[in-house]
Short mmCIF file of C-alpha atoms in Angstrom, two decimals:
data_model
loop_
_atom_site.label_atom_id
_atom_site.label_comp_id
_atom_site.label_asym_id
_atom_site.label_seq_id
_atom_site.Cartn_x
_atom_site.Cartn_y
_atom_site.Cartn_z
CA MET A 1 0.00 0.00 0.00
CA ALA A 2 1.26 3.49 -0.83
CA ALA A 3 2.43 5.54 2.12
CA SER A 4 0.49 8.54 3.31
CA THR A 5 1.86 12.04 3.18
CA ASN A 6 -0.30 12.58 6.24
CA ILE A 7 2.02 10.58 8.38
CA ALA A 8 0.34 10.17 11.72
CA GLU A 9 -3.18 9.51 12.87
CA SER A 10 -4.80 12.15 15.09
CA PRO A 11 -7.95 12.62 17.12
CA VAL A 12 -10.93 14.30 15.51
CA LEU A 13 -10.78 18.06 15.91
CA THR A 14 -14.21 18.97 17.19
CA CYS A 15 -13.63 22.56 18.25
CA CYS A 16 -15.32 25.19 16.12
CA ALA A 17 -12.49 27.65 16.67
CA PRO A 18 -9.88 27.87 13.90
CA LEU A 19 -6.58 26.05 14.30
CA LYS A 20 -3.80 28.22 15.70
CA VAL A 21 -0.80 28.16 13.36
CA ALA A 22 2.82 29.16 13.96
CA LEU A 23 5.31 29.79 11.17
CA ALA A 24 9.02 29.15 11.66
CA GLY A 25 10.65 31.01 8.80
CA PHE A 26 9.33 34.13 7.07
CA GLY A 27 11.21 34.09 3.79
CA THR A 28 9.72 33.79 0.32
CA VAL A 29 7.56 30.77 1.15
CA GLY A 30 6.75 31.78 4.73
CA SER A 31 5.48 35.21 3.76
CA ALA A 32 3.39 33.70 0.96
CA VAL A 33 1.85 31.24 3.43
CA ALA A 34 1.11 34.08 5.82
CA LYS A 35 -0.70 36.06 3.11
CA ILE A 36 -2.98 33.12 2.41
CA LEU A 37 -3.62 32.51 6.11
CA CYS A 38 -4.48 36.17 6.63
CA SER A 39 -7.00 36.09 3.79
CA SER A 40 -10.56 34.83 3.75
CA GLN A 41 -9.39 31.68 1.93
CA ALA A 42 -8.26 30.10 5.20
CA ALA A 43 -11.15 30.65 7.62
CA LYS A 44 -10.36 27.42 9.47
CA LEU A 45 -6.83 28.59 10.24
CA GLU A 46 -5.49 31.46 12.36
CA LEU A 47 -1.89 32.62 12.14
CA THR A 48 -0.83 33.48 15.69
CA HIS A 49 3.00 33.33 15.74
CA VAL A 50 5.88 34.05 13.37
CA TYR A 51 9.46 33.12 14.22
CA ASN A 52 12.46 34.47 12.32
CA ARG A 53 15.95 35.71 13.11
CA ASP A 54 16.12 39.50 13.24
CA VAL A 55 12.34 39.41 13.11
CA ALA A 56 11.87 43.19 13.26
CA ARG A 57 12.92 43.54 9.63
CA LYS A 58 10.31 40.94 8.63
CA ARG A 59 7.24 42.67 10.04
CA VAL A 60 4.57 43.49 7.47
CA SER A 61 1.72 45.96 7.66
CA TRP A 62 -0.89 43.58 6.29
CA ALA A 63 -0.56 41.07 9.14
CA PRO A 64 -3.05 41.18 12.06
CA ALA A 65 -2.00 43.49 14.88
CA LYS A 66 -2.28 40.69 17.44
CA LEU A 67 0.17 38.44 15.57
CA CYS A 68 3.14 37.52 17.77
CA TRP A 69 6.51 38.16 16.08
CA THR A 70 9.44 36.56 17.87
CA GLU A 71 13.12 35.67 17.60
CA ARG A 72 12.76 33.03 20.33
CA ILE A 73 11.79 29.62 18.96
CA ASP A 74 10.95 28.46 22.49
CA GLU A 75 8.22 31.09 22.66
CA VAL A 76 6.59 29.34 19.70
CA LEU A 77 7.17 25.78 20.88
CA GLU A 78 5.88 26.57 24.38
CA SER A 79 2.77 28.34 23.10
CA ASP A 80 -0.71 26.86 22.67
CA VAL A 81 -0.53 26.73 18.85
CA ASP A 82 -2.10 23.66 17.25
CA VAL A 83 0.20 23.41 14.21
CA PHE A 84 3.89 24.19 13.85
CA VAL A 85 4.91 25.01 10.25
CA GLU A 86 8.64 24.54 9.64
CA LEU A 87 9.95 26.55 6.67
CA VAL A 88 13.59 27.20 7.61
CA GLY A 89 14.99 24.24 5.62
CA GLY A 90 18.07 22.12 6.25
CA LEU A 91 18.58 19.44 8.88
CA LYS A 92 19.63 21.58 11.84
CA PRO A 93 17.96 23.11 13.77
CA ALA A 94 14.80 22.06 11.90
CA TYR A 95 15.04 18.46 13.11
CA ASP A 96 15.20 19.49 16.77
CA TRP A 97 12.32 21.93 16.40
CA VAL A 98 10.06 19.42 14.66
CA ARG A 99 10.78 16.77 17.30
CA SER A 100 10.05 19.25 20.07
CA ALA A 101 6.81 20.39 18.43
CA LEU A 102 5.53 16.83 18.08
CA GLU A 103 6.51 15.94 21.64
CA ARG A 104 4.61 19.02 22.86
CA GLY A 105 1.44 17.81 21.14
CA LYS A 106 1.51 19.97 18.02
CA HIS A 107 0.85 18.87 14.47
CA VAL A 108 3.69 19.64 12.05
CA VAL A 109 3.66 20.81 8.43
CA THR A 110 6.96 21.11 6.60
CA ALA A 111 8.28 21.81 3.11
CA ASN A 112 11.71 20.51 4.13
CA LYS A 113 12.72 17.76 1.69
CA GLN A 114 16.09 17.11 3.32
CA LEU A 115 14.48 16.67 6.72
CA ILE A 116 11.89 14.19 5.44
CA ALA A 117 14.37 12.33 3.23
CA HIS A 118 16.83 11.81 6.08
CA HIS A 119 14.56 11.56 9.13
CA GLY A 120 11.08 10.81 7.77
CA PRO A 121 10.61 7.32 9.28
CA GLU A 122 11.87 8.42 12.70
CA LEU A 123 9.69 11.53 12.80
CA ALA A 124 6.72 9.54 11.52
CA GLU A 125 7.06 7.08 14.37
CA LEU A 126 7.28 9.94 16.87
CA ALA A 127 4.19 11.60 15.37
CA HIS A 128 2.34 8.29 15.61
CA ARG A 129 3.25 7.88 19.28
CA CYS A 130 2.20 11.46 20.00
CA LYS A 131 -1.05 11.02 18.03
CA ARG A 132 -0.20 13.99 15.89
CA LYS A 133 0.12 14.54 12.17
CA LEU A 134 3.28 15.15 10.17
CA ALA A 135 2.44 16.51 6.71
CA PHE A 136 4.97 17.28 3.96
CA GLY A 137 3.06 17.69 0.72
CA ALA A 138 5.13 20.78 -0.17
CA SER A 139 8.46 18.93 0.05
CA VAL A 140 8.34 17.59 -3.52
CA ALA A 141 7.48 19.54 -6.67
CA GLY A 142 6.26 22.64 -4.82
CA GLY A 143 2.74 23.43 -5.97
CA VAL A 144 2.22 20.12 -7.81
CA PRO A 145 0.14 17.87 -5.50
CA VAL A 146 2.02 14.76 -6.60
CA LEU A 147 2.38 13.17 -3.14
CA ASP A 148 -1.33 13.34 -2.38
CA ALA A 149 -2.08 12.07 -5.89
CA LEU A 150 0.22 9.07 -5.47
CA GLN A 151 -1.20 8.38 -2.00
CA GLU A 152 -4.88 8.84 -2.71
CA GLY A 153 -5.59 9.00 -6.43
CA LEU A 154 -3.44 6.00 -7.36
CA ALA A 155 -3.91 3.96 -4.19
CA GLY A 156 -5.64 1.21 -6.18
CA ASP A 157 -2.67 0.67 -8.47
CA ARG A 158 0.62 -1.09 -7.79
CA LEU A 159 3.27 1.47 -8.70
CA PHE A 160 6.72 0.21 -9.65
CA ARG A 161 8.39 3.27 -11.19
CA VAL A 162 8.64 7.02 -10.65
CA CYS A 163 10.63 9.25 -12.97
CA GLY A 164 10.80 12.97 -13.35
CA VAL A 165 12.43 16.37 -13.52
CA LEU A 166 12.50 17.42 -9.87
CA ASN A 167 14.84 20.41 -9.80
CA GLY A 168 13.77 23.64 -11.43
CA THR A 169 17.24 25.20 -11.29
CA CYS A 170 18.76 22.41 -13.38
CA ASN A 171 15.90 22.52 -15.83
CA TYR A 172 16.25 26.29 -16.20
CA ILE A 173 19.99 25.95 -16.89
CA LEU A 174 19.67 23.04 -19.31
CA THR A 175 16.84 24.57 -21.32
CA LYS A 176 18.83 27.82 -21.59
CA MET A 177 21.84 25.85 -22.87
CA GLU A 178 19.58 24.00 -25.29
CA ARG A 179 17.88 27.09 -26.74
CA GLU A 180 20.75 29.58 -26.76
CA GLY A 181 23.85 27.39 -27.03
CA THR A 182 25.07 28.87 -23.74
CA PRO A 183 27.98 27.15 -21.92
CA PHE A 184 27.16 25.75 -18.48
CA ASP A 185 29.06 28.36 -16.45
CA GLN A 186 27.36 31.23 -18.27
CA ALA A 187 23.91 29.62 -18.00
CA LEU A 188 24.45 29.12 -14.26
CA ALA A 189 25.55 32.73 -13.76
CA GLU A 190 22.48 33.98 -15.63
CA ALA A 191 20.24 31.69 -13.57
CA GLN A 192 21.75 33.15 -10.39
CA GLN A 193 21.22 36.71 -11.62
CA ALA A 194 17.59 35.87 -12.44
CA GLY A 195 17.00 34.35 -9.00
CA PHE A 196 16.63 30.79 -10.29
CA ALA A 197 19.83 29.52 -8.65
CA GLU A 198 21.41 29.94 -5.22
CA ALA A 199 24.79 31.61 -4.68
CA ASP A 200 26.03 28.11 -3.82
CA PRO A 201 24.27 25.91 -6.42
CA THR A 202 25.82 22.62 -5.29
CA ASP A 203 22.65 20.97 -4.00
CA ASP A 204 20.85 21.75 -7.23
CA VAL A 205 23.37 21.16 -10.02
CA ASP A 206 25.04 18.16 -8.35
CA GLY A 207 21.72 16.40 -7.77
CA PHE A 208 21.37 16.39 -3.98
CA ASP A 209 18.15 18.42 -3.96
CA ALA A 210 16.50 16.09 -6.47
CA ARG A 211 17.83 13.05 -4.60
CA ALA A 212 16.02 14.06 -1.41
CA LYS A 213 12.79 14.46 -3.38
CA LEU A 214 13.31 11.07 -5.03
CA VAL A 215 13.63 9.44 -1.60
CA ILE A 216 10.25 10.90 -0.62
CA LEU A 217 8.61 9.94 -3.91
CA SER A 218 9.94 6.40 -3.50
CA ARG A 219 8.51 6.20 -0.02
CA VAL A 220 5.09 7.51 -0.97
CA GLY A 221 4.77 5.99 -4.44
CA LEU A 222 6.79 2.77 -4.23
CA ASN A 223 6.44 2.00 -0.51
CA ALA A 224 10.22 1.80 -0.28
CA VAL A 225 12.38 3.28 2.48
CA ILE A 226 15.87 4.17 1.28
CA ARG A 227 18.80 6.17 2.62
CA PRO A 228 19.53 9.24 0.47
CA GLU A 229 23.28 8.69 0.42
CA GLU A 230 22.82 5.34 -1.34
CA ILE A 231 21.31 6.93 -4.45
CA LEU A 232 23.70 7.77 -7.30
CA CYS A 233 24.01 11.52 -8.02
CA ASP A 234 25.73 12.80 -11.17
CA SER A 235 26.22 16.51 -11.78
CA ILE A 236 25.05 18.48 -14.82
CA ARG A 237 28.29 20.51 -14.73
CA SER A 238 29.88 18.33 -17.44
CA ILE A 239 27.10 18.99 -19.98
CA GLY A 240 28.10 21.33 -22.81
CA PRO A 241 26.45 22.86 -25.88
CA VAL A 242 28.04 20.10 -27.98
CA ASP A 243 25.88 17.53 -26.17
CA PHE A 244 22.71 19.31 -27.23
CA ASN A 245 24.01 19.37 -30.81
CA TYR A 246 24.60 15.63 -30.84
CA SER A 247 21.48 14.76 -28.85
CA ARG A 248 19.39 16.71 -31.36
CA ASP A 249 20.78 14.50 -34.13
CA LEU A 250 19.56 11.54 -32.08
CA GLY A 251 16.07 13.00 -31.68
CA CYS A 252 16.70 13.82 -28.03
CA THR A 253 17.55 16.56 -25.58
CA VAL A 254 19.30 16.55 -22.17
CA ARG A 255 17.52 16.84 -18.83
CA GLN A 256 18.41 16.08 -15.21
CA ILE A 257 16.36 12.95 -14.59
CA SER A 258 15.48 11.43 -11.22
CA ARG A 259 14.17 7.88 -11.45
CA ALA A 260 13.48 4.98 -9.13
CA GLU A 261 12.17 1.55 -9.94
CA LEU A 262 11.32 -1.68 -8.18
CA HIS A 263 12.48 -4.52 -10.41
CA GLU A 264 12.56 -8.18 -9.40
CA GLY A 265 12.91 -7.35 -5.72
CA ARG A 266 15.65 -4.75 -6.28
CA TYR A 267 15.42 -0.98 -5.87
CA LEU A 268 17.12 0.90 -8.69
CA ALA A 269 17.57 4.66 -8.42
CA ALA A 270 19.68 7.48 -9.82
CA VAL A 271 19.72 11.24 -10.28
CA GLN A 272 21.70 12.11 -13.40
CA PRO A 273 21.61 14.01 -16.68
CA ALA A 274 20.16 11.83 -19.42
CA LEU A 275 19.16 11.95 -23.06
CA VAL A 276 15.38 12.18 -23.37
CA PRO A 277 13.51 11.61 -26.65
CA LEU A 278 11.88 14.79 -27.90
CA ASP A 279 8.41 13.20 -27.85
CA ASN A 280 8.74 12.39 -24.14
CA PRO A 281 6.86 14.82 -21.80
CA LEU A 282 10.10 15.26 -19.85
CA ALA A 283 11.77 16.77 -22.92
CA GLU A 284 9.03 19.35 -23.37
CA LEU A 285 9.49 20.77 -19.88
CA VAL A 286 11.12 24.22 -19.90
CA GLY A 287 12.33 26.74 -17.36
CA GLY A 288 11.79 26.05 -13.67
CA GLN A 289 8.91 23.62 -13.98
CA ASN A 290 8.75 20.10 -12.51
CA LEU A 291 7.23 16.94 -13.94
CA VAL A 292 6.73 13.47 -12.44
CA ILE A 293 5.64 10.32 -14.26
CA SER A 294 4.45 7.40 -12.15
CA THR A 295 4.01 3.97 -13.70
CA GLY A 296 1.65 1.36 -12.30
CA GLU A 297 1.01 -2.28 -13.04
CA PHE A 298 -2.63 -1.63 -13.88
CA GLY A 299 -2.96 2.07 -14.70
CA GLY A 300 0.21 2.61 -16.72
CA ASP A 301 1.74 6.07 -16.83
CA THR A 302 0.30 9.09 -15.00
CA VAL A 303 1.87 12.52 -15.49
CA PHE A 304 1.97 15.38 -12.96
CA SER A 305 3.45 18.75 -13.89
CA GLY A 306 3.53 22.37 -12.81
CA HIS A 307 5.61 24.95 -11.02
CA GLY A 308 7.99 23.12 -8.73
CA ALA A 309 9.30 26.07 -6.78
CA GLY A 310 8.55 29.65 -5.82
CA GLY A 311 6.76 31.26 -2.94
CA ASN A 312 3.16 31.04 -4.09
CA PRO A 313 3.08 27.47 -5.51
CA THR A 314 4.85 26.07 -2.43
CA ALA A 315 2.66 28.12 -0.10
CA VAL A 316 -0.44 26.61 -1.69
CA ALA A 317 0.89 23.14 -0.89
CA VAL A 318 1.65 24.14 2.71
CA VAL A 319 -1.80 25.62 3.28
CA SER A 320 -3.40 22.57 1.67
CA ASP A 321 -1.66 20.43 4.29
CA LEU A 322 -2.92 22.78 7.00
CA LEU A 323 -6.48 22.53 5.75
CA GLY A 324 -6.13 18.77 5.64
CA ILE A 325 -5.30 18.83 9.35
CA ALA A 326 -8.23 21.16 10.03
CA ARG A 327 -10.71 18.67 8.59
CA LEU A 328 -8.93 15.70 10.11
CA HIS A 329 -10.57 12.36 10.82
CA PRO A 330 -8.88 9.33 12.38
CA HIS A 331 -7.46 6.73 9.99
CA ASN A 332 -6.38 3.60 11.83
CA GLY A 333 -2.91 2.45 10.90
CA GLN A 334 -2.22 5.42 8.64
CA ASN A 335 1.11 6.20 10.20
CA GLY A 336 2.07 2.53 10.19
CA ASP A 337 2.39 2.68 6.40
CA TRP A 338 5.66 4.57 6.69
CA ILE A 339 6.94 2.82 9.81
CA ALA A 340 6.32 -0.71 8.48
CA ALA A 341 7.53 -0.11 4.93
CA PRO A 342 10.40 -2.32 3.72
CA ARG A 343 13.88 -0.86 3.55
CA TYR A 344 15.93 -1.33 0.41
CA THR A 345 19.53 -0.88 -0.65
CA ALA A 346 19.76 1.34 -3.71
CA HIS A 347 21.45 0.23 -6.90
CA ALA A 348 21.99 2.17 -10.13
CA ASP A 349 22.42 -0.75 -12.50
CA PHE A 350 19.81 0.34 -15.03
CA VAL A 351 19.80 -1.43 -18.39
CA THR A 352 19.43 1.24 -21.09
CA PRO A 353 21.03 2.46 -24.30
CA TRP A 354 23.91 4.87 -23.63
CA TYR A 355 25.43 8.06 -25.00
CA LEU A 356 29.22 8.34 -24.68
CA ARG A 357 30.90 11.64 -25.59
CA PHE A 358 34.66 11.70 -25.99
CA VAL A 359 37.01 14.65 -26.49
CA VAL A 360 40.31 13.46 -27.95
CA LYS A 361 43.57 14.56 -29.52
CA ASP A 362 42.90 13.10 -32.94
CA ARG A 363 45.10 10.38 -34.38
CA PRO A 364 44.59 7.05 -36.20
CA GLY A 365 43.31 4.09 -34.21
CA ILE A 366 41.15 5.90 -31.66
CA VAL A 367 37.84 4.33 -32.68
CA ALA A 368 39.44 0.89 -32.86
CA ALA A 369 40.81 1.27 -29.32
CA LEU A 370 37.43 2.33 -27.98
CA ALA A 371 35.61 -0.46 -29.80
CA HIS A 372 38.08 -3.00 -28.41
CA ALA A 373 37.58 -1.78 -24.82
CA LEU A 374 33.80 -1.90 -25.18
CA ALA A 375 33.84 -5.35 -26.78
CA LYS A 376 35.87 -6.72 -23.86
CA HIS A 377 32.82 -6.00 -21.69
CA ASP A 378 30.31 -7.46 -24.18
CA ILE A 379 29.02 -4.01 -25.15
CA ASN A 380 27.67 -3.45 -28.66
CA ILE A 381 28.11 -0.10 -30.44
CA ASP A 382 24.94 1.28 -32.00
CA ALA A 383 26.28 4.33 -33.84
CA LEU A 384 29.18 6.79 -34.12
CA LEU A 385 28.57 10.51 -34.66
CA GLN A 386 31.24 13.08 -35.51
CA LYS A 387 30.51 16.62 -36.66
CA PRO A 388 33.01 18.50 -38.85
CA GLY A 389 34.65 21.79 -37.97
CA TYR A 390 36.14 21.05 -34.55
CA ASP A 391 39.80 21.50 -33.62
CA LYS A 392 41.65 18.21 -34.01
CA SER A 393 43.50 18.84 -30.75
CA ALA A 394 40.20 18.67 -28.83
CA LEU A 395 37.85 16.76 -31.10
CA PRO A 396 34.45 15.81 -29.67
CA PHE A 397 32.55 12.82 -31.01
CA VAL A 398 29.86 10.48 -29.76
CA ILE A 399 29.36 6.73 -29.60
CA THR A 400 25.93 5.38 -28.74
CA LEU A 401 25.56 1.91 -27.27
CA GLU A 402 22.87 -0.70 -27.49
CA ALA A 403 21.06 -1.41 -24.23
CA CYS A 404 23.37 -2.77 -21.55
CA SER A 405 23.83 -2.50 -17.81
CA ALA A 406 25.35 0.49 -16.08
CA LEU A 407 27.87 -1.81 -14.40
CA LYS A 408 29.24 -2.94 -17.77
CA VAL A 409 29.46 0.61 -19.07
CA ASN A 410 31.19 1.87 -15.94
CA ALA A 411 33.73 -0.96 -16.09
CA ALA A 412 34.52 -0.19 -19.73
CA ILE A 413 34.80 3.56 -19.09
CA GLU A 414 37.17 2.95 -16.20
CA GLU A 415 39.45 1.14 -18.62
CA ILE A 416 39.00 3.73 -21.38
CA GLU A 417 39.97 6.57 -19.04
CA GLN A 418 43.53 5.21 -19.06
CA LEU A 419 43.96 5.81 -22.81
CA ASP A 420 46.39 8.62 -23.58
CA PHE A 421 44.48 10.29 -26.42
CA LEU A 422 41.70 11.58 -24.15
CA VAL A 423 41.63 15.34 -23.55
CA GLN A 424 38.65 15.18 -21.14
CA LYS A 425 37.03 12.53 -19.02
CA PRO A 426 34.38 10.73 -21.10
CA LEU A 427 30.76 11.79 -20.53
CA THR A 428 28.38 8.88 -20.00
CA LEU A 429 24.63 9.49 -20.16
CA PRO A 430 21.76 7.01 -20.22
CA ILE A 431 19.24 7.32 -23.06
CA LEU A 432 15.69 7.03 -21.82
CA GLY A 433 13.27 4.83 -23.77
#
């Protein structure tokens, strides 16, 4: 059975008074949540506390006069609020605050993907013991209600695969490179100037942000508990304009793809740039949007897409979780879904066709040497592509492979990396079907 995003069972809330809500974090998302809570759209909810460092600079004129603004988190945790909304991000101190809130009898809503990916089962068990609810619908794909859809709308199916574009920063960068021929470093700098990338983009471009989301999707959609650090992460930093030129000749483009699959009792997962056929919905995604495709034994593919980040889309998901708590009814065993779910060890040994891009100092015998190394590992070449006009001292060309396992490809590449004609480390990308 798919796991619930509404982690823990709770008693029925019978009071007619609105739920008292506290926000920890008043940045882009927090202020957007507050605007909704202070509007007539959220009559069942009352914003009573806002915590933030240097809170005086965060005060806004549109908030109710009686709203408590504080720099002391204990003032929030010790108050009589019904729901604690954690929007500060990261593992510390968010983990300690969420634990304390649950132990003090408060429901918790969070958009913190890293917190749920690393500590979800533990916090779910605590919420269950405390008879409180831990909700995290905003932690994946922002304003796209994919977690609730997997939990509720597809509960009758047996899902075995989730695949998607889960990081808007990477998608913004890659689509800019695709459309304008921009090198990675320039595309990243422009994304930072436009507010689509952080000053330190490591979590985004190296795959760690998407990996945390994939852990949560796997838990909710595939009923699989996995440790984030076990999932392969490959960066998009090595992608260049030349890869879009060659991928276009193959009827594809390049996207950062997060995918997980249950196959014959094994859990396969990876976050990595990949070639995506142009007729695939993932290839059509542009800018900062997110898209998730779930695949079920009975229902086949279901696609969810929309804005994956930004204050307003994420705030909608947070308030939706709050309203879900406000109309709460007991569901026996709901929290047990997460706690009792099987734990898997992640592997990345997908069997797919492959794209290999080499940059070499040209000389006779290069293709023969590469073909020999691949053949030693029982790998069949599908095609060789070489465009004219490049400098022979740093000549890029591409070899595509017939479907084979990632383990075979990695073993062959490890051997190929020792060859002295290489100018750069080979780029290895899976080609999605």
